[in-house]
mmCIF file of C-alpha atoms and ligand atoms in Angstrom:
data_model
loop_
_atom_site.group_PDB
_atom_site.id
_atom_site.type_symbol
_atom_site.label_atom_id
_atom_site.label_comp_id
_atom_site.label_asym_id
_atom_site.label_seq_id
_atom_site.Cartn_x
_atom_site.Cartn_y
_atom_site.Cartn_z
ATOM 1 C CA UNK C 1 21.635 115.633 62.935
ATOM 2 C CA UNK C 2 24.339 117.781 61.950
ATOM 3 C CA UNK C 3 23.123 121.515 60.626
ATOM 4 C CA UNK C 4 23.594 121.396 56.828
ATOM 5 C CA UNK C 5 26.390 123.011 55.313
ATOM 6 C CA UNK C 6 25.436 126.923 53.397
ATOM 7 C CA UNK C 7 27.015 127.821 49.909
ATOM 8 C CA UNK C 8 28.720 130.839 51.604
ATOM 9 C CA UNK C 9 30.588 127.889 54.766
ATOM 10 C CA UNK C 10 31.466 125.631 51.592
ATOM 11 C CA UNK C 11 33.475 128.799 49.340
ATOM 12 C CA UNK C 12 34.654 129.539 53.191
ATOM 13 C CA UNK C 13 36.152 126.460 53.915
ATOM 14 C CA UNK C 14 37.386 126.078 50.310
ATOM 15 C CA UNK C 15 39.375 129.497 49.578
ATOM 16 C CA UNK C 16 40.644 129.925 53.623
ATOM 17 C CA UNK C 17 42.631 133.017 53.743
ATOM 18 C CA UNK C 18 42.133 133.076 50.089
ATOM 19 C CA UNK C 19 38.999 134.771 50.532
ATOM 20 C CA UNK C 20 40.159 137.946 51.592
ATOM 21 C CA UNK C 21 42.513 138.627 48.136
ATOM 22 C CA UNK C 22 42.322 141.842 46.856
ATOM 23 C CA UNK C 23 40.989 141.820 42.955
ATOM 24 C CA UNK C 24 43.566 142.357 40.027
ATOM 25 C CA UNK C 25 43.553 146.118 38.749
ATOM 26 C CA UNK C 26 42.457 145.435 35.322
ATOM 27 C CA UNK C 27 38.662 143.359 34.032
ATOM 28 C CA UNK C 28 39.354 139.765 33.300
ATOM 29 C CA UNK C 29 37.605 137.355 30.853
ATOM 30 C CA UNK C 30 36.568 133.947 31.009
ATOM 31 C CA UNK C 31 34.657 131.180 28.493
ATOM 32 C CA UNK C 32 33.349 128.087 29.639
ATOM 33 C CA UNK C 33 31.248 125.459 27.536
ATOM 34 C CA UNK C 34 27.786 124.445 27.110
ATOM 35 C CA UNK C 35 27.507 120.654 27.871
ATOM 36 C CA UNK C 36 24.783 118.139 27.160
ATOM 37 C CA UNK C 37 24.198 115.561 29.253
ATOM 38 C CA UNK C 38 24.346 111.728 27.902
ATOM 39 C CA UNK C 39 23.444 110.653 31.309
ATOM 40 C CA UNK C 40 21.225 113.278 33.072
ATOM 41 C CA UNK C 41 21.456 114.550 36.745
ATOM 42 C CA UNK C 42 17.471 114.586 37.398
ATOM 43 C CA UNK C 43 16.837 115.269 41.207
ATOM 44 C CA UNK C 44 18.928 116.203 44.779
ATOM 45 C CA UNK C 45 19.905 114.559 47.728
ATOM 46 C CA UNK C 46 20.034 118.268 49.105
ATOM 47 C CA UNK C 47 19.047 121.445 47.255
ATOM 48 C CA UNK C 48 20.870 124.467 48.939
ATOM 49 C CA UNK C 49 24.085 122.524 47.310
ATOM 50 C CA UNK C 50 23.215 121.315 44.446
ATOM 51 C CA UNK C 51 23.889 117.733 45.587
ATOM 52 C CA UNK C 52 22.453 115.268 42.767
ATOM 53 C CA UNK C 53 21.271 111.659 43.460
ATOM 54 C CA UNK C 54 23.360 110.508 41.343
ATOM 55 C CA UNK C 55 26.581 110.705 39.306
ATOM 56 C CA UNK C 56 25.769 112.137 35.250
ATOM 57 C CA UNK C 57 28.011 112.293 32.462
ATOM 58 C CA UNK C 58 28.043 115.060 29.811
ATOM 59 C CA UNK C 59 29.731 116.363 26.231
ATOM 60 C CA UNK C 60 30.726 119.808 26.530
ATOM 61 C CA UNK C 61 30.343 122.111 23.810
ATOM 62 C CA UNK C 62 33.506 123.142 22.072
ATOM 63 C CA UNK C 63 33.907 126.433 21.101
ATOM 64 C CA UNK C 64 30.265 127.012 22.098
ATOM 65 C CA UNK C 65 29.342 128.467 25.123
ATOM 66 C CA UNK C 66 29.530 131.882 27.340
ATOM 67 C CA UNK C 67 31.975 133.972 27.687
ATOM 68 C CA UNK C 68 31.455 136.524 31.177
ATOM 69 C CA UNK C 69 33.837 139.385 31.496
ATOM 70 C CA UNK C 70 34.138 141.027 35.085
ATOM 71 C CA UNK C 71 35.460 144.130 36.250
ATOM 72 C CA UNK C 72 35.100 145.887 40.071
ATOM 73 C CA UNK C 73 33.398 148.708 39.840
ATOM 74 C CA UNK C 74 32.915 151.733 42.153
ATOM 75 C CA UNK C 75 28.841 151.124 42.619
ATOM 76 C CA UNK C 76 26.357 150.076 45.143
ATOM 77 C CA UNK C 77 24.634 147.090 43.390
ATOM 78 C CA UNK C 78 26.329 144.728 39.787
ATOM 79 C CA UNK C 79 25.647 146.011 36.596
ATOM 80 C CA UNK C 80 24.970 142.836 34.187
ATOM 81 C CA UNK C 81 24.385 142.895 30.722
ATOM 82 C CA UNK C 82 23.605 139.699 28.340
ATOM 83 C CA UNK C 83 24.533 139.663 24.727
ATOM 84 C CA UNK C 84 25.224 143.376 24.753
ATOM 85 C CA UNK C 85 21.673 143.835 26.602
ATOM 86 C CA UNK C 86 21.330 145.650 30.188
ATOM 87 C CA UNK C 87 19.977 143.174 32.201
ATOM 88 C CA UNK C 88 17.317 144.903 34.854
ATOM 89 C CA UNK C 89 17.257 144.389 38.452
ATOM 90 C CA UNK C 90 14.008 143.241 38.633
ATOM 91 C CA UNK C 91 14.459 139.801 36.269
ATOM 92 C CA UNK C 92 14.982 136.275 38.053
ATOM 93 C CA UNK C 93 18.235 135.998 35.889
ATOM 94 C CA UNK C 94 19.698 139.170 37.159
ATOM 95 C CA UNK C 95 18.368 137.781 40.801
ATOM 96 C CA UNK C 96 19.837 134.577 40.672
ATOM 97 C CA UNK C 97 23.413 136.206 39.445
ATOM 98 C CA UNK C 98 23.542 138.225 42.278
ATOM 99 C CA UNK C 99 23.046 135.991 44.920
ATOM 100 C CA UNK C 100 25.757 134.037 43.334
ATOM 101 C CA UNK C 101 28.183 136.691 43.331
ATOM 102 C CA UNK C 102 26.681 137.706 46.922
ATOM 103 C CA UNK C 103 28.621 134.244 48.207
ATOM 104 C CA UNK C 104 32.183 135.922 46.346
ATOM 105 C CA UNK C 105 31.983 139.715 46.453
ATOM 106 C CA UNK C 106 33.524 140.744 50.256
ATOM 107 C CA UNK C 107 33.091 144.246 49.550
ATOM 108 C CA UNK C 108 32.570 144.526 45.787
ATOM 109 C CA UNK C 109 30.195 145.060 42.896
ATOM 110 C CA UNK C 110 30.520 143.908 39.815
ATOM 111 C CA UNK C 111 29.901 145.017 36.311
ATOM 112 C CA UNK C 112 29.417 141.640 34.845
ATOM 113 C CA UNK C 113 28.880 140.916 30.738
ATOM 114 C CA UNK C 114 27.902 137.197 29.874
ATOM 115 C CA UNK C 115 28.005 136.784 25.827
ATOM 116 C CA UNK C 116 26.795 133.408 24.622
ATOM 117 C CA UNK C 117 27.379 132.251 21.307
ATOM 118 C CA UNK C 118 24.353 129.362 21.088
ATOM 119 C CA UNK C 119 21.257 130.345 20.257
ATOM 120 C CA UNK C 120 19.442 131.298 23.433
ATOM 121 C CA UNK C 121 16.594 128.988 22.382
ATOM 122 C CA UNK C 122 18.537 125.924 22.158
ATOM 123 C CA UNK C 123 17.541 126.223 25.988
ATOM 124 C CA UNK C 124 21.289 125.177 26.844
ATOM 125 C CA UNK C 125 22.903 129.175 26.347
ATOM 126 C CA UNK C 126 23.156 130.736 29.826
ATOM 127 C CA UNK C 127 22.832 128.913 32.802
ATOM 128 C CA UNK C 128 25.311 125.725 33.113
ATOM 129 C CA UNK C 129 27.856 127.864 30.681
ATOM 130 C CA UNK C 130 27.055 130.971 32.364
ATOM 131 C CA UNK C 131 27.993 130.262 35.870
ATOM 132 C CA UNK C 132 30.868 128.009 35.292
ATOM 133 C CA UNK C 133 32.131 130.868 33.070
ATOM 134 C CA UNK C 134 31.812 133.594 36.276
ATOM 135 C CA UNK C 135 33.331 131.457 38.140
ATOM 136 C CA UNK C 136 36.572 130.952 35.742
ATOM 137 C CA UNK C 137 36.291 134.675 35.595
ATOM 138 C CA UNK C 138 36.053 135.342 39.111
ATOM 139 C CA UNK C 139 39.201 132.797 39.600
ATOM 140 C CA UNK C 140 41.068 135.164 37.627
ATOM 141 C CA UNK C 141 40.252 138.259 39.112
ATOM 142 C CA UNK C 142 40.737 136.724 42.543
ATOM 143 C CA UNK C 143 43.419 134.833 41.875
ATOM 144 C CA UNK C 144 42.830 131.797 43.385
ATOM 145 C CA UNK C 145 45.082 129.189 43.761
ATOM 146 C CA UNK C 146 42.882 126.501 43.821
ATOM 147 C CA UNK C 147 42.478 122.768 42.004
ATOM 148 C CA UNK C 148 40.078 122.302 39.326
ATOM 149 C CA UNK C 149 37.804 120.431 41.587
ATOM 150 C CA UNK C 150 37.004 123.583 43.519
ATOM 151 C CA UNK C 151 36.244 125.452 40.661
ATOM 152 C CA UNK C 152 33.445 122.647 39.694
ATOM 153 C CA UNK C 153 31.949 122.798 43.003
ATOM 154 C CA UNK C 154 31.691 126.317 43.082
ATOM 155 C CA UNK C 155 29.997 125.623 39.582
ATOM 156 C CA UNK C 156 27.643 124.011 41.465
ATOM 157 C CA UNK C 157 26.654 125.897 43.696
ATOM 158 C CA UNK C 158 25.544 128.470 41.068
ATOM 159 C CA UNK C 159 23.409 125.534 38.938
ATOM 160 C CA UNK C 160 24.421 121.607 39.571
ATOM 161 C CA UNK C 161 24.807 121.241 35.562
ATOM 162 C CA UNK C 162 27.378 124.144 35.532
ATOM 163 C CA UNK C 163 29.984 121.615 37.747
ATOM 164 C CA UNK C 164 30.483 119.513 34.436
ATOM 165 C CA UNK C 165 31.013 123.291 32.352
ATOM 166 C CA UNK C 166 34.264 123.714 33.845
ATOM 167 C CA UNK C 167 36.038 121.147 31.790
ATOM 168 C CA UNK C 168 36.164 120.360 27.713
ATOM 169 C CA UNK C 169 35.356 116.985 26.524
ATOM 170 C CA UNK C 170 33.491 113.963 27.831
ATOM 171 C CA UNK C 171 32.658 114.709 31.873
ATOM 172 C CA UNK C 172 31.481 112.639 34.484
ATOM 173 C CA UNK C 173 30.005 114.770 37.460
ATOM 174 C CA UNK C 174 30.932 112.270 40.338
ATOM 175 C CA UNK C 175 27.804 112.631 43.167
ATOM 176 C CA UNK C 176 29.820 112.140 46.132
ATOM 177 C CA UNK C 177 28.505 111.182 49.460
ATOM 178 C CA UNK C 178 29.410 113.886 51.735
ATOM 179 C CA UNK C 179 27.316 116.306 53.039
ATOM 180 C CA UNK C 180 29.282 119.104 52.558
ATOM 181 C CA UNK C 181 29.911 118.299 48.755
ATOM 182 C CA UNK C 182 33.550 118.408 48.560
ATOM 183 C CA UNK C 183 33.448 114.912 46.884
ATOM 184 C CA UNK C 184 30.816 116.388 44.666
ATOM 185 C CA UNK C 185 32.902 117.415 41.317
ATOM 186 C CA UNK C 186 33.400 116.846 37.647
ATOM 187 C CA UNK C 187 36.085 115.188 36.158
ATOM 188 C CA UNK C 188 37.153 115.390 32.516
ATOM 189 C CA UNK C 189 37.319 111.647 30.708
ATOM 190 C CA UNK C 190 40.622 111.316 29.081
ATOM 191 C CA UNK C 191 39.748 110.950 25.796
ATOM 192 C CA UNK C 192 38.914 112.721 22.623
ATOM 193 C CA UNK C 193 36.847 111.855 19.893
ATOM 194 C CA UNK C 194 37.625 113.960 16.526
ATOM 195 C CA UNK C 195 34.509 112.572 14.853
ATOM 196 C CA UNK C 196 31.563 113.653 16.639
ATOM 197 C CA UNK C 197 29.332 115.419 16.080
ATOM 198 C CA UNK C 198 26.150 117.096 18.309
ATOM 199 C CA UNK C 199 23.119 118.824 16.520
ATOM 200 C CA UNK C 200 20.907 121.275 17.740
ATOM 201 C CA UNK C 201 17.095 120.859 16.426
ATOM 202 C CA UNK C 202 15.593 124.151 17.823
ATOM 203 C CA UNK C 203 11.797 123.908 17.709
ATOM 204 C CA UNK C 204 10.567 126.551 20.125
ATOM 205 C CA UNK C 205 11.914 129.893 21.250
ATOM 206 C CA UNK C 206 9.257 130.259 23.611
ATOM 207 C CA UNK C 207 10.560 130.310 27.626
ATOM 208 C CA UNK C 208 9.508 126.857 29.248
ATOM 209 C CA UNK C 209 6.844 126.771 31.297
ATOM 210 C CA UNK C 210 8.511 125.289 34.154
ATOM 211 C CA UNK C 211 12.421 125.386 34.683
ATOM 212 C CA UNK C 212 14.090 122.403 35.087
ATOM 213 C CA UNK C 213 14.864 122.882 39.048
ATOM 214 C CA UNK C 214 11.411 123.145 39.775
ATOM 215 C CA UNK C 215 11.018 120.044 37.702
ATOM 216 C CA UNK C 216 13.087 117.915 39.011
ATOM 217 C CA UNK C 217 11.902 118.761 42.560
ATOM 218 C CA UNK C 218 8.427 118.010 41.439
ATOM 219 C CA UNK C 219 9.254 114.819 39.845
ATOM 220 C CA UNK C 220 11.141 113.209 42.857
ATOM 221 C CA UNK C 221 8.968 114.501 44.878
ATOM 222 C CA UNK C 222 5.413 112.957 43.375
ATOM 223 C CA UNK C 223 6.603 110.495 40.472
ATOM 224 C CA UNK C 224 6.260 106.907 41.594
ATOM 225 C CA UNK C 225 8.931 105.739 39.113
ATOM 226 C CA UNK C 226 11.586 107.654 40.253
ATOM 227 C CA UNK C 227 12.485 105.704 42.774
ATOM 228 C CA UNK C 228 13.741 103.511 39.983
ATOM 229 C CA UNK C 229 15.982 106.402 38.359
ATOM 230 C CA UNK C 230 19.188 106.194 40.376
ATOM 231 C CA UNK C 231 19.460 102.149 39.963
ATOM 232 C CA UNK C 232 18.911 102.816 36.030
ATOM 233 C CA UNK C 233 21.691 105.953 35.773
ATOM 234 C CA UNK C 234 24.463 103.557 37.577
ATOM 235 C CA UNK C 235 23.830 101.349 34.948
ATOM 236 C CA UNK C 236 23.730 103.290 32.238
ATOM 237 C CA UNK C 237 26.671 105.314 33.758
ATOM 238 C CA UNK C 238 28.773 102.140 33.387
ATOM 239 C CA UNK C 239 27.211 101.129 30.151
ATOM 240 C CA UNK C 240 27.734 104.843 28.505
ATOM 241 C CA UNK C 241 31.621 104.714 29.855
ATOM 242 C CA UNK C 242 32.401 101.457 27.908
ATOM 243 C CA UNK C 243 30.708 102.878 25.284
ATOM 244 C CA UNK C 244 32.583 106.342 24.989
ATOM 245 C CA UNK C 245 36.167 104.346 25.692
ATOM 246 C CA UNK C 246 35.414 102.347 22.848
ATOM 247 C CA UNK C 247 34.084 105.045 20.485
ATOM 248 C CA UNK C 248 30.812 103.144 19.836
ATOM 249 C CA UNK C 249 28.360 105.688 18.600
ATOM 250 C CA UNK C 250 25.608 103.297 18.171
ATOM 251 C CA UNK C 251 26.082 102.033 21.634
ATOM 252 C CA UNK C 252 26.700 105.695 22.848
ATOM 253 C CA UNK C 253 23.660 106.572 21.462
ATOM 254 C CA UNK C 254 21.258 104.198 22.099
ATOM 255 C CA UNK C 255 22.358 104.599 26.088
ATOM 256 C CA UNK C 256 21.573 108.684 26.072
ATOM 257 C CA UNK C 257 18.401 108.532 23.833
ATOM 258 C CA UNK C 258 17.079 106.082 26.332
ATOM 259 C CA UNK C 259 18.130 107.737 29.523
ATOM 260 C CA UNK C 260 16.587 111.242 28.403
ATOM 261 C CA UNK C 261 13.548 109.008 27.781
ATOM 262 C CA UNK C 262 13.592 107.503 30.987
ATOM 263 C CA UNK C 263 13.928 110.745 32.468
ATOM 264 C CA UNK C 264 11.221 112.388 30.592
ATOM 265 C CA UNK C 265 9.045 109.344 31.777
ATOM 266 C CA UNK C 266 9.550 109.851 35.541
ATOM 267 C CA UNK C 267 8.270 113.868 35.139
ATOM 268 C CA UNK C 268 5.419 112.605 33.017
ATOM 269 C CA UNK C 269 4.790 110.470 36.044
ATOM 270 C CA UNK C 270 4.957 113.181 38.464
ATOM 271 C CA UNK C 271 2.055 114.810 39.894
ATOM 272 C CA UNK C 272 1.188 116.904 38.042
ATOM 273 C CA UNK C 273 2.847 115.763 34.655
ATOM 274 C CA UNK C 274 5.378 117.543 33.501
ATOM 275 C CA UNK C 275 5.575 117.221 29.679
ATOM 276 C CA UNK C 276 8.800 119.011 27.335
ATOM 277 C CA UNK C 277 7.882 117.730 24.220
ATOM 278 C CA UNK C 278 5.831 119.307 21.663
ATOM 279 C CA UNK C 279 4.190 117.596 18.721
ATOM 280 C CA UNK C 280 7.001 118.977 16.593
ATOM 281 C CA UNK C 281 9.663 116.807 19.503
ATOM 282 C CA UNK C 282 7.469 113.807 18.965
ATOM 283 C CA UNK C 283 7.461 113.737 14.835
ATOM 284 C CA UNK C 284 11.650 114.832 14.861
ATOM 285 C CA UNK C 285 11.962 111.582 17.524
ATOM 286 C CA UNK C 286 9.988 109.299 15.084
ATOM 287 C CA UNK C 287 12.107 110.987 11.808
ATOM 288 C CA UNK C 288 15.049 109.772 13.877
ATOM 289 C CA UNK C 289 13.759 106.238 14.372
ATOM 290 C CA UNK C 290 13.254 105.865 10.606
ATOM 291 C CA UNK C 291 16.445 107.566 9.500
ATOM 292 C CA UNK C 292 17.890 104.253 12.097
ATOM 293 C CA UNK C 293 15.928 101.806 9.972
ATOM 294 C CA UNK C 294 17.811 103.277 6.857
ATOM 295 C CA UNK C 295 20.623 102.419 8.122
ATOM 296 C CA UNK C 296 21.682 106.256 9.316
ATOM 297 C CA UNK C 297 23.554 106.178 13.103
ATOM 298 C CA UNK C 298 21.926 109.354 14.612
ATOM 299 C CA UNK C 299 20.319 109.481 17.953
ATOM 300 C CA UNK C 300 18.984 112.189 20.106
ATOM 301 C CA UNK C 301 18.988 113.187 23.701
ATOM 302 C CA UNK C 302 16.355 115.391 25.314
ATOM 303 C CA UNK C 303 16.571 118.131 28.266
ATOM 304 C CA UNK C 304 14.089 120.058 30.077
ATOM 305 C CA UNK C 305 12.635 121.904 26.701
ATOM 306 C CA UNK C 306 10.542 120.364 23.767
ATOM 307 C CA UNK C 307 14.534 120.808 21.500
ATOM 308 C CA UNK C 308 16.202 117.409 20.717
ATOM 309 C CA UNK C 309 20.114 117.445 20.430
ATOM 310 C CA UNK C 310 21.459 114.642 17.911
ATOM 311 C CA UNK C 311 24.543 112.655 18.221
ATOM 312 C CA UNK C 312 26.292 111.322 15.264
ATOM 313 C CA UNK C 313 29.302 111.110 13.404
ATOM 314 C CA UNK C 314 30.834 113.585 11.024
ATOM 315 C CA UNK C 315 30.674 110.410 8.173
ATOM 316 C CA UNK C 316 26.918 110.631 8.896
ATOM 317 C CA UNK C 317 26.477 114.498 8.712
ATOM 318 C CA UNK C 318 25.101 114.629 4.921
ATOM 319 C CA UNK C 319 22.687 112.716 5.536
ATOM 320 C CA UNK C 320 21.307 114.199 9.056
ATOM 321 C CA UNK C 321 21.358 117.388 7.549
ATOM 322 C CA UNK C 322 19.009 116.120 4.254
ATOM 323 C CA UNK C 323 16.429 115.356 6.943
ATOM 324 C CA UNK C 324 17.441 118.570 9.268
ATOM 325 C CA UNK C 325 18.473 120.916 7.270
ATOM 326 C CA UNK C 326 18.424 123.744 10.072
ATOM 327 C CA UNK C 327 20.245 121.698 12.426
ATOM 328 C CA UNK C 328 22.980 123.757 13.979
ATOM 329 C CA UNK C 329 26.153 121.467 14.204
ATOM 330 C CA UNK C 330 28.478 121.319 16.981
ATOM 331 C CA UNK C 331 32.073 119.483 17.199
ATOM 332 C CA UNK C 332 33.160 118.903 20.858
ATOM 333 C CA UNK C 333 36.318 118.428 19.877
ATOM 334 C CA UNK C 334 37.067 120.378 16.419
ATOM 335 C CA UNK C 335 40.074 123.108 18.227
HETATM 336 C C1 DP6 J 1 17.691 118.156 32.285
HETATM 337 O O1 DP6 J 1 21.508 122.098 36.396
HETATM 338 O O2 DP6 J 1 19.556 123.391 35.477
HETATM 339 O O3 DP6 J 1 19.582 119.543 31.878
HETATM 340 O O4 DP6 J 1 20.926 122.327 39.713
HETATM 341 O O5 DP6 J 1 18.614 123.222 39.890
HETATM 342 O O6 DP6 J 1 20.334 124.483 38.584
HETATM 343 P P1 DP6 J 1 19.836 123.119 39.048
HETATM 344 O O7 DP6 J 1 19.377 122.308 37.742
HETATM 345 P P2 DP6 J 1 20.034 122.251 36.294
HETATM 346 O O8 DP6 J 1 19.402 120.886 35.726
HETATM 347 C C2 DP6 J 1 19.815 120.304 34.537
HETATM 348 C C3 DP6 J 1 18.859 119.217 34.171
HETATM 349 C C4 DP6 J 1 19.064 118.612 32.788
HETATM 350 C C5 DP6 J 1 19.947 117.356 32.863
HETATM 351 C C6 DP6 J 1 21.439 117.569 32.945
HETATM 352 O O9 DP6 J 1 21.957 118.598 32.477
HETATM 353 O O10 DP6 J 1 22.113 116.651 33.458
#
């Protein structure tokens, strides 16, 4: 068996000489989107990478996301701050960071600041956004001269959902087959889509009990149905493709809600469950069902928190927001 591949060999391999550039003089800035996956990426075929089972496909965010600035500074460990708040060294998100910059720095610390214009709660704020947008901002100060694809991977290696927050739009995170990864990227569909809309029904602020990488490693590990997950994603994949080309919102729709049903039925599964939803997740799915019945195209998708994001159309937006009037409302592809 050949020895698996470290996130510090990959970045190697990738950057070559590249990775000895000296940083630009001055701090640089970087945003990258939030994105929502319509087709989720729910368990690896190898965790120090980030390698998913399966391809996924996701909206990004817009305007919305995180915006990290980064600046060398003359120090012995990175200084971070979120939304204007130190964070300290002792926190799992100033641990994981760090590790991530570990794979980058050579010789340098950091003073990083990561603003995020969602609402933290929406459970979608730091982490996909977050480390796509260090690594945009880490491609500037570096100046790397490197293809897109790299970027995503690096992306990757941070959180596997951060690979599709490199890019704006529709994005389909390809799996790949390798074992080093370096087929394992996002790519942007080539299409916009004026009209849509994404809502964010925000629940609970509370921290989840159980982060979604611990999930997912629990699920394919004990659930007996996910062995039928990667045979249902490459169909709905396909399905949810057709869909998007053809802007079908009803088919588009139906194709996530189901998937992030499917999905939350293989953790339910696992052993022991794993259950998101909240009676308040439960009653908003069932206000969506009858809003359908009305004749009112609005659909949700679910991630690894009891919050539902709806997808609908801008022609449909008076009406969502007489049922949800607190729904925050996102357009992918308003700038
Ligand atoms: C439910 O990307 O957070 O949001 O790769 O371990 O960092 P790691 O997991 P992460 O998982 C995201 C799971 C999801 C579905 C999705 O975004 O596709």
């Amino acid at each position: 068996l050949e020895r698996a591949l470290k996130k510090i060999d990959v970045i190697r391999l990738l950057l070559g000489k590249q990775i000895q550039n000296l940083p630009v003089a001055h701090p640089v800035q970087a945003f990258a989107p939030a994105n929502i996956a319509l087709c989720k990426y729910w368990g690896k075929r190898e965790r120090e990478l980030n390698l998913p089972q399966t391809s996924s496909l996701s909206i990004s965010l817009g305007e919305k996301g995180a915006t990290t600035q980064l600046a060398v500074i003359e120090a012995e460990a990175d200084v971070v701050f979120l939304n204007d708040v130190p964070v300290p060294a002792n926190t799992e998100f100033y641990r994981r960071l760090v590790a991530f910059l570990d794979l980058f720095r050579n010789k340098y610390y950091f003073k990083v600041t990561i603003s995020s214009n969602l609402p933290i709660a929406a459970g979608l704020a730091t982490s996909a956004s977050g480390f796509a947008a260090v690594v945009l901002a880490l491609n500037k100060l570096f100046q790397w001269q490197v293809p897109k694809e790299t970027l995503s991977i690096f992306a990757r290696l941070g959180s596997g959902s951060a690979a599709r927050s490199i890019t704006t739009g529709f994005v389909e995170w390809q799996a790949g087959r390798l074992s080093d990864g370096f087929d394992s990227y996002a790519v942007a569909l080539p299409l916009r889509w004026e009209t849509l809309c994404v809502g964010l029904l925000i629940f609970n602020q509370a921290a989840k009990k159980i982060g979604s990488r611990d999930a997912m490693q629990q699920t394919v590990a004990t659930s007996p149905f996910y062995a039928a997950w990667p045979a249902l994603v490459a169909s709905d994949l396909e399905q949810l493709k057709i869909a998007i080309m053809d802007k079908n919102l009803s088919k588009m729709g139906f194709i996530a809600e189901s998937n992030a049903l499917a999905m939350h039925a293989t953790m339910q599964a696992a052993r022991p469950a794993i259950i998101y939803s909240e009676p308040a997740t439960i009653s908003a799915m069932q206000q969506i069902w009858q809003m359908r019945e009305a004749g009112i195209n609005v659909f949700f998708t679910q991630d690894a928190g009891p919050n539902l994001k709806l997808l609908f159309e801008e022609s449909a937006l008076l009406d969502v927001l007489q049922f949800f009037s607190k729904l925050e409302i996102v357009r992918p592809f308003s700038s």
